[in-house]
Short mmCIF file of C-alpha atoms and ligand atoms in Angstrom, two decimals:
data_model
loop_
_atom_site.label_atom_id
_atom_site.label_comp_id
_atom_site.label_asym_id
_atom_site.label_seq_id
_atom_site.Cartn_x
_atom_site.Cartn_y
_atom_site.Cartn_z
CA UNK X 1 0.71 -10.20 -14.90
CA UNK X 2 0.55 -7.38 -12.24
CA UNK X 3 3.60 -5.54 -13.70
CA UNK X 4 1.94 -4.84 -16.99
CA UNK X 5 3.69 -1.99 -18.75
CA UNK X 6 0.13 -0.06 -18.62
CA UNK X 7 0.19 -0.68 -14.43
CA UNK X 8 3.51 0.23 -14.10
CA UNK X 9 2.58 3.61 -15.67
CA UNK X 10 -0.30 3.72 -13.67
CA UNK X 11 2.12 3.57 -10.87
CA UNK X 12 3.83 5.92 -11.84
CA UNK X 13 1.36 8.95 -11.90
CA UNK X 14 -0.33 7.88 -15.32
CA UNK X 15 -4.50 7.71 -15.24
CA UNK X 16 -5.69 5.01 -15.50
CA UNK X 17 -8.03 4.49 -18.77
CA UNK X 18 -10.34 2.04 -20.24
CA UNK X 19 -8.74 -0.86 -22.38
CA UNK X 20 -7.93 -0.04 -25.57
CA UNK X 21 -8.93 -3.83 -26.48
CA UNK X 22 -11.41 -5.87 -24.59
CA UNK X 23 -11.83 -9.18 -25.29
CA UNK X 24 -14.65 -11.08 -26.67
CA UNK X 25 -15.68 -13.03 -23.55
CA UNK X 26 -15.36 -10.03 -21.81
CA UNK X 27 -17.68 -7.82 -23.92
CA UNK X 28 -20.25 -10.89 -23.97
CA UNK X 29 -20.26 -10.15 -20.27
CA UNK X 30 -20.14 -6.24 -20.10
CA UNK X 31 -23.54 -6.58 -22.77
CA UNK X 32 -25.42 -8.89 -21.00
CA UNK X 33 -24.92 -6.55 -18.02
CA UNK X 34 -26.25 -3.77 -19.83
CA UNK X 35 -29.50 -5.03 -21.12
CA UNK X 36 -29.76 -6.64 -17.64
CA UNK X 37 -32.63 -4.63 -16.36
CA UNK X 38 -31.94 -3.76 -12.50
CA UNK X 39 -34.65 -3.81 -10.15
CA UNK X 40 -35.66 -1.08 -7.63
CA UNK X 41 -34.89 -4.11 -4.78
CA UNK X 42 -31.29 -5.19 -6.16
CA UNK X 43 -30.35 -0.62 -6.24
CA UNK X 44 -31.51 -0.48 -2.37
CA UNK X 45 -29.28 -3.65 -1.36
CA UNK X 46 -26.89 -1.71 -3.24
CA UNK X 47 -27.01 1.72 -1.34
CA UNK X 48 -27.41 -0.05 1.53
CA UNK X 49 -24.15 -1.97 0.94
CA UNK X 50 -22.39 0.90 -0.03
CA UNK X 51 -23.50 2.82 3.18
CA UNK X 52 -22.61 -0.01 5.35
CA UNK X 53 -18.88 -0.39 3.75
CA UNK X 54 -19.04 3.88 4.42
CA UNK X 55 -19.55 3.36 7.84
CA UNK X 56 -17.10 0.86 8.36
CA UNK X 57 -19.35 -2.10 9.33
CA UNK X 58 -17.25 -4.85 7.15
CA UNK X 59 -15.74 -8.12 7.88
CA UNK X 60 -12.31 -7.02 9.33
CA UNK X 61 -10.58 -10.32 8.68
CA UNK X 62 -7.98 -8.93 6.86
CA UNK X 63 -7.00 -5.98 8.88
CA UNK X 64 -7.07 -7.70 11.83
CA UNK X 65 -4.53 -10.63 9.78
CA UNK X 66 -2.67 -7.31 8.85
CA UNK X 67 -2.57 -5.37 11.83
CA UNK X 68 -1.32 -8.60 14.24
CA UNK X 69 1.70 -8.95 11.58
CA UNK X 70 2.67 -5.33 12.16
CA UNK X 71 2.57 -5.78 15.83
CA UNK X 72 4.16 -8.78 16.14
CA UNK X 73 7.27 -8.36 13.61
CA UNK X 74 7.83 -4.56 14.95
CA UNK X 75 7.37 -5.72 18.34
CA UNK X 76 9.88 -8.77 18.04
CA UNK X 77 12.88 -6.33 17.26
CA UNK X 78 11.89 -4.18 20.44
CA UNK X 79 11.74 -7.23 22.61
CA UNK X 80 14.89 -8.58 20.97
CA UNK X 81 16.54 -5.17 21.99
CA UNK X 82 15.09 -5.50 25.95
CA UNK X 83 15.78 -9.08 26.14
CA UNK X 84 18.63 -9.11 24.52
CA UNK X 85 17.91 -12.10 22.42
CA UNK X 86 19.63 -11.03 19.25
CA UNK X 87 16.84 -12.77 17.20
CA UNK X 88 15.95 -9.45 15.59
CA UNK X 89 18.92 -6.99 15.39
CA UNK X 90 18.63 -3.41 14.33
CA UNK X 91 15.77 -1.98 12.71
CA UNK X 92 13.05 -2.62 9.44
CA UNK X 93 15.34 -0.96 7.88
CA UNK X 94 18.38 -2.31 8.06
CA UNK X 95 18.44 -5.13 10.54
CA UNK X 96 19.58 -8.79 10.98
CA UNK X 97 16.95 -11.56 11.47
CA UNK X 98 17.94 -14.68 12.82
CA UNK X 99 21.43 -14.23 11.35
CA UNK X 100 20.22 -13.22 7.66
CA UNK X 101 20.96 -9.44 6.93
CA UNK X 102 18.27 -7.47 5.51
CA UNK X 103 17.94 -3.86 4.50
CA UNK X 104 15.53 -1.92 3.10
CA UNK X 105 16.09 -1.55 -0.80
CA UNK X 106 15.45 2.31 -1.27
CA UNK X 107 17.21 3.11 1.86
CA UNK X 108 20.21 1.13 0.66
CA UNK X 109 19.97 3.03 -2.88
CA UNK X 110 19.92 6.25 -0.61
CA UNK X 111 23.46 5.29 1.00
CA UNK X 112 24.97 4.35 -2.42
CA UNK X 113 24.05 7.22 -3.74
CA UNK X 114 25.20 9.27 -0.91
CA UNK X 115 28.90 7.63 0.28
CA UNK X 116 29.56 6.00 -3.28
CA UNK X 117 30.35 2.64 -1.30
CA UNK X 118 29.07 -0.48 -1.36
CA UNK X 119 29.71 -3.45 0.96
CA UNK X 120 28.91 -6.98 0.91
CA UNK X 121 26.67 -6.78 4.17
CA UNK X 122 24.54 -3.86 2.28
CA UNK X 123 24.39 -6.28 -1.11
CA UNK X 124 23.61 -9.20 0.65
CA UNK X 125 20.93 -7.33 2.85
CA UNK X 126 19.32 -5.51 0.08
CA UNK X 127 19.22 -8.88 -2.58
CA UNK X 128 17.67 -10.54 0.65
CA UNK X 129 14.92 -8.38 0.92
CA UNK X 130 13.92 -8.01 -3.20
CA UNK X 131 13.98 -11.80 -2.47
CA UNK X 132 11.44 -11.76 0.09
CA UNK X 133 9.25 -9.16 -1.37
CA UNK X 134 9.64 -9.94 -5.02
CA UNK X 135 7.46 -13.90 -3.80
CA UNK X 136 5.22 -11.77 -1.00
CA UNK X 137 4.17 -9.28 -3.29
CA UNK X 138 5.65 -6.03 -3.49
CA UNK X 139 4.17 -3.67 -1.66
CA UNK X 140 2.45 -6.53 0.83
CA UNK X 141 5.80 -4.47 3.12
CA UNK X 142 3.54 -1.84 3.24
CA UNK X 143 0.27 -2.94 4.76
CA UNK X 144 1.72 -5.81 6.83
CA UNK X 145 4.94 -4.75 7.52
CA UNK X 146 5.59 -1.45 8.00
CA UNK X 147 4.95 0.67 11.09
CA UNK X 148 4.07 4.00 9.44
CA UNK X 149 0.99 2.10 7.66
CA UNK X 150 -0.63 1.30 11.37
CA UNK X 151 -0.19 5.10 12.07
CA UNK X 152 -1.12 6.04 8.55
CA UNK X 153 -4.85 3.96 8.67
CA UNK X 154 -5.41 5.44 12.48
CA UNK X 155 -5.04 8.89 10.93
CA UNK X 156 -7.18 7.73 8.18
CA UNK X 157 -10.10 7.17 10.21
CA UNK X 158 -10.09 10.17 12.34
CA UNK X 159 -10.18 12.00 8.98
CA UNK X 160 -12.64 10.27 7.36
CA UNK X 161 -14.77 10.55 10.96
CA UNK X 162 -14.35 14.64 10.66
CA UNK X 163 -15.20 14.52 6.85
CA UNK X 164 -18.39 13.08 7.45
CA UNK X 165 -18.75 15.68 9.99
CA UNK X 166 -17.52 18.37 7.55
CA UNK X 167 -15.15 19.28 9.57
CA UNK X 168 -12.16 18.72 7.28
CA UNK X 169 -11.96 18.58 3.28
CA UNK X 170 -9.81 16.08 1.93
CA UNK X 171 -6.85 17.35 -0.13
CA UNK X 172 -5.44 15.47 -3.43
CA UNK X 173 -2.37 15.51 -5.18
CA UNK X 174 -1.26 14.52 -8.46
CA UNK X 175 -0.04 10.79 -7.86
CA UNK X 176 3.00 11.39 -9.86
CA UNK X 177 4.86 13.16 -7.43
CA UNK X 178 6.01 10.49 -5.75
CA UNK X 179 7.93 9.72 -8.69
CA UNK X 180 9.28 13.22 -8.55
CA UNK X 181 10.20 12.71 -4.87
CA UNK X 182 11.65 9.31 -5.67
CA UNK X 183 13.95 10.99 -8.61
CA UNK X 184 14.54 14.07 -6.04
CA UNK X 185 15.71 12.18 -3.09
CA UNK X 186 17.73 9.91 -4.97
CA UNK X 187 19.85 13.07 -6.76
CA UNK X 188 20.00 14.83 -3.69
CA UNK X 189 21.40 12.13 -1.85
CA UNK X 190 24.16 12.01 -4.75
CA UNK X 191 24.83 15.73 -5.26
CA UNK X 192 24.74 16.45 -1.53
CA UNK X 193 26.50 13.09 -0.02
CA UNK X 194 24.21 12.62 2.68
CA UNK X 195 20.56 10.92 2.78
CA UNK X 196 17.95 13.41 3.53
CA UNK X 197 15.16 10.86 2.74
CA UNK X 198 16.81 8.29 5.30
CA UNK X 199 17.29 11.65 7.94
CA UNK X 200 13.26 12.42 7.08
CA UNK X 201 11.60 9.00 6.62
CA UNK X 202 9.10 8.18 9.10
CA UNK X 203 9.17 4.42 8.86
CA UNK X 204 12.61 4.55 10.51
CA UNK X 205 11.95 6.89 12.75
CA UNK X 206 9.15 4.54 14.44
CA UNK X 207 11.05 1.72 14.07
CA UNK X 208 13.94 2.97 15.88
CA UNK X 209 11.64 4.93 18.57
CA UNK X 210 9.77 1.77 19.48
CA UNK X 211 12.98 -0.19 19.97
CA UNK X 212 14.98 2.15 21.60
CA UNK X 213 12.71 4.62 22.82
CA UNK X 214 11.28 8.00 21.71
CA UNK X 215 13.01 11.22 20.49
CA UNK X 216 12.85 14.72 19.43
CA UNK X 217 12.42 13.41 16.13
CA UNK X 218 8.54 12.30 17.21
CA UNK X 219 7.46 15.57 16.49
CA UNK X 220 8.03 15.16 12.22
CA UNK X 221 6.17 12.13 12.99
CA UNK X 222 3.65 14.14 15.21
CA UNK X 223 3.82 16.86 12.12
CA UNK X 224 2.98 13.99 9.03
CA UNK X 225 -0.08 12.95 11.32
CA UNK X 226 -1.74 16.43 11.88
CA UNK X 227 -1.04 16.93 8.56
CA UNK X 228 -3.19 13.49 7.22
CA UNK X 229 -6.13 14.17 9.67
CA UNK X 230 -6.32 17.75 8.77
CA UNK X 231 -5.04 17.45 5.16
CA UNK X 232 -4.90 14.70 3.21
CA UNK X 233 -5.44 11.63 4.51
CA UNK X 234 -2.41 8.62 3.68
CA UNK X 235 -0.38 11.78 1.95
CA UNK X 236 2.96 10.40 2.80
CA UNK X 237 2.23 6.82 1.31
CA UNK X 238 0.20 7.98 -1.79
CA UNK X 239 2.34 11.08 -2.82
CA UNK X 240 5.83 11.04 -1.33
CA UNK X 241 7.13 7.85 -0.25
CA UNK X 242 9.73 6.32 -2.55
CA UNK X 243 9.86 3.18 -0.33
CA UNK X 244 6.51 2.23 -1.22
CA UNK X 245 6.95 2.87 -5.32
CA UNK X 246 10.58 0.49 -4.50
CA UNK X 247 8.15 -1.98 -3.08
CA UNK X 248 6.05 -1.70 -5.93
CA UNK X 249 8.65 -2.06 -8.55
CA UNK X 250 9.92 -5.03 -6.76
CA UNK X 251 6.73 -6.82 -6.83
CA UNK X 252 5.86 -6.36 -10.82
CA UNK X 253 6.74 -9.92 -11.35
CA UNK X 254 5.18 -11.41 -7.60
CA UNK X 255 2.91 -14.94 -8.22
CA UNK X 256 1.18 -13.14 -4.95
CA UNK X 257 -1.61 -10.82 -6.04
CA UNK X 258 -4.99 -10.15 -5.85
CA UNK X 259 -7.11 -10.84 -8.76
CA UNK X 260 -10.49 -9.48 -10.06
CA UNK X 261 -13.31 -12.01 -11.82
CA UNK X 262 -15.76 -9.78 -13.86
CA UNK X 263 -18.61 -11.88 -14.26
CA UNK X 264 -20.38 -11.94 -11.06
CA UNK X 265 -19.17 -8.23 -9.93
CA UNK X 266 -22.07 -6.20 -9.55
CA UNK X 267 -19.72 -2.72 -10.38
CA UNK X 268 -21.21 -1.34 -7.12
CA UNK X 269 -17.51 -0.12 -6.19
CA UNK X 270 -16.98 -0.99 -2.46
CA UNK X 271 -13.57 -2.14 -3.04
CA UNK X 272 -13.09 1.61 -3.99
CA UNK X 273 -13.90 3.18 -0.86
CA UNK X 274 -11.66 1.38 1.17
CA UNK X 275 -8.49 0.88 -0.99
CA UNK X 276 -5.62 2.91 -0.26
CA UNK X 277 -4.61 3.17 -4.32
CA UNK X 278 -7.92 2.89 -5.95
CA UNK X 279 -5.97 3.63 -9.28
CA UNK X 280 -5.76 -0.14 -9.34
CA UNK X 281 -9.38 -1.12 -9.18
CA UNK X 282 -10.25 1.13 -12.29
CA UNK X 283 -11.11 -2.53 -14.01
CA UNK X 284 -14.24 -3.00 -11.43
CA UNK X 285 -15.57 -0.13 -13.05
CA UNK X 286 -18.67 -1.02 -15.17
CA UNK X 287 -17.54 -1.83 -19.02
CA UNK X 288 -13.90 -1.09 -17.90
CA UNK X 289 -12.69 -4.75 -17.77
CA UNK X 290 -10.49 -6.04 -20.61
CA UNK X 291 -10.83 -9.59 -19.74
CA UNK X 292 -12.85 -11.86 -17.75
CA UNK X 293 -10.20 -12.29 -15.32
CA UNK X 294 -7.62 -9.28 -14.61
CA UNK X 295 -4.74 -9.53 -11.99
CA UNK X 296 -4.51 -6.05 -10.02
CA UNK X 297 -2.17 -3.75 -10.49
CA UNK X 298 1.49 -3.84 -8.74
CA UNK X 299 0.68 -0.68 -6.74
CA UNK X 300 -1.82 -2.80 -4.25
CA UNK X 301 -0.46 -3.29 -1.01
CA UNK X 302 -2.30 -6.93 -0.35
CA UNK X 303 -4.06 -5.51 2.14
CA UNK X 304 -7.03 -7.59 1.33
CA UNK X 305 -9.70 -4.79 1.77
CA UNK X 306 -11.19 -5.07 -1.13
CA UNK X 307 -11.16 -8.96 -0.38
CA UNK X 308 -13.12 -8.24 2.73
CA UNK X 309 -15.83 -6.18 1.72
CA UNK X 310 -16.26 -7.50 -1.85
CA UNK X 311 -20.51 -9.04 -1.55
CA UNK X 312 -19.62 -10.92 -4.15
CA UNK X 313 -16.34 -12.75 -3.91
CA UNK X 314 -15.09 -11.24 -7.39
CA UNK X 315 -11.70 -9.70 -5.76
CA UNK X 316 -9.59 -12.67 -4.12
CA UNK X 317 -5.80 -13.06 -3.19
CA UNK X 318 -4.04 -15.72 -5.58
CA UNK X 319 -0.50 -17.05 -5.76
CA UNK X 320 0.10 -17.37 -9.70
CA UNK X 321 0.75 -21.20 -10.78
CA UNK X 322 -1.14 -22.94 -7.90
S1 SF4 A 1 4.34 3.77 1.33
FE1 SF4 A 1 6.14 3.95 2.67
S2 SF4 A 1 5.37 4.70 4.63
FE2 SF4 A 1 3.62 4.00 3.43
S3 SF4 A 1 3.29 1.94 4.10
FE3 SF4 A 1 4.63 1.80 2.30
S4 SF4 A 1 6.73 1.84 3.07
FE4 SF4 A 1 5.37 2.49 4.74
S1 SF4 A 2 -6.67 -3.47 -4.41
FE1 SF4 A 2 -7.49 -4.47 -2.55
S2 SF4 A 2 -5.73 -5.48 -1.63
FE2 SF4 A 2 -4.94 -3.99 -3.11
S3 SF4 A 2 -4.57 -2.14 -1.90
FE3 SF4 A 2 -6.63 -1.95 -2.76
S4 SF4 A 2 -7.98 -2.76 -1.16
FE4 SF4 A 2 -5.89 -3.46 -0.66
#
């Protein structure tokens, strides 16, 4: 299961370390890796794989899968909006699609918190959406969903372009600050009786800005983009954003995840370099595995990189019971 106590932790800040127990089938295949000799031909095919996946030359599949859903569902509330269809009402954060009410789970926390209310709309909204997200898996909001991510991964490359040039050093934080913001914002939000998170977060910012047009508010936005070239590259969604931990909570028990096979893996890492929460991968390691087959941990956003550049098929997207 994906919500394991030990990934939950690892969600929550924790480093991740190597089993504690592996199991025997497992350890038959971790020695017969070992005394594997490898030859000078199968390192170079390596490198070269490793330098290819470095300079981005991967099948795409995914992302492109990825990117079209964030178009097309963020798009459909601003055309709603122009056309006045009411198909898609509001925004990804609170909204109402095709009549069902939906709002975003953290968000909603934030306004409990804040006004001590709660109506039925805001229940039914909120239940909605764990729904949804608790069969698509979690964070899947995150990399096919939400706006910020699209911005996020552009940012990502310009920094990573400038790194190679050695232009920019990248910057990183302990994971487990998000957890700190996600305790912070939710006691400020009681103690003060007002949402600063909701007033600060960038996902509804774009989402309202591409439905009902830009504001002054474009410059924060502006700000948290300098800031991830220049900085630290995905900052807000690796370090601050409670939204994404909700997400993550939400899909502990999803039968949508991605799932690693150890035998043919050739440890060779490319899933790591283009995984937004590598934390989760620590089981591709070589020797890490505790099993021959290990689901991936409820902090992956189903993005299907790993899926994509994988050379040897060992990382694949499953639904649990089919
Ligand atoms: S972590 Fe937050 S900002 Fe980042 S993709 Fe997920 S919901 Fe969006
Ligand atoms: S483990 Fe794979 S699917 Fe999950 S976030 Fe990382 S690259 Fe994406």
């Amino acid at each position: 299961m994906k919500g394991n106590l030990e990934a939950l932790m690892v969600m929550l800040g924790k480093t991740p370390k190597k089993p504690k127990e592996i199991v025997p089938t497992a350890q038959t295949i971790h020695l017969q890796k070992r005394a594997k000799k490898i030859t000078k031909a199968e390192i170079a095919k390596i490198k070269l794989e490793l330098q290819e996946v470095e300079d981005g030359k991967y099948s795409k599949k995914w992302r492109n899968r990825r990117w079209f859903s964030i178009i097309f569902i963020n798009l459909m509330f601003t055309l709603s909006f122009w056309v006045d269809v009411q198909l898609f009402e509001g925004s990804i954060i609170a909204s109402r699609v095709l009549g069902f009410h939906m709002a975003d789970i953290y968000s909603s926390l934030q306004v409990v918190l804040a006004y001590k209310i709660m109506f039925i709309n805001l229940i039914i909204g909120t239940v909605t959406v764990f729904v949804i997200w608790l069969l698509l898996g979690g964070r899947a909001f995150c990399s096919w969903v939400c706006p910020y991510h699209l911005l996020a991964e552009i940012a990502e490359k310009i920094h990573l372009k400038l790194a190679a040039k050695k232009w920019v050093t990248e910057h990183n934080f302990h994971r487990g600050v998000r957890t700190v913001f996600f305790v912070v914002f939710s006691l400020l939000a009681f103690g003060l009786g007002y949402s600063l998170f909701n007033s600060i977060n960038p996902v509804g910012m774009i989402s309202r800005a591409l439905i009902y047009g830009p504001g002054i508010a474009m410059i924060w936005i502006l700000i948290l983009f300098l800031f991830e070239v220049f900085y630290s590259r995905r900052a807000w969604c690796r370090y601050v954003c409670p939204m994404g931990l909700t997400y993550g909570l939400t899909g502990a028990l999803s039968p949508l995840q991605i799932t690693y096979q150890l035998s043919n893996c050739q440890h060779e890492t490319c899933c790591h370099i283009v995984c937004e929460v590598p934390h989760v991968l620590e089981c591709v390691k070589k020797g890490r595995a505790g099993n021959v087959k290990i689901d991936i941990g409820t902090d992956c956003t189903l993005c299907g990189a790993c899926v994509d550049v994988c050379p040897t098929g060992s990382l694949k997207f499953e639904i649990k019971g089919i």
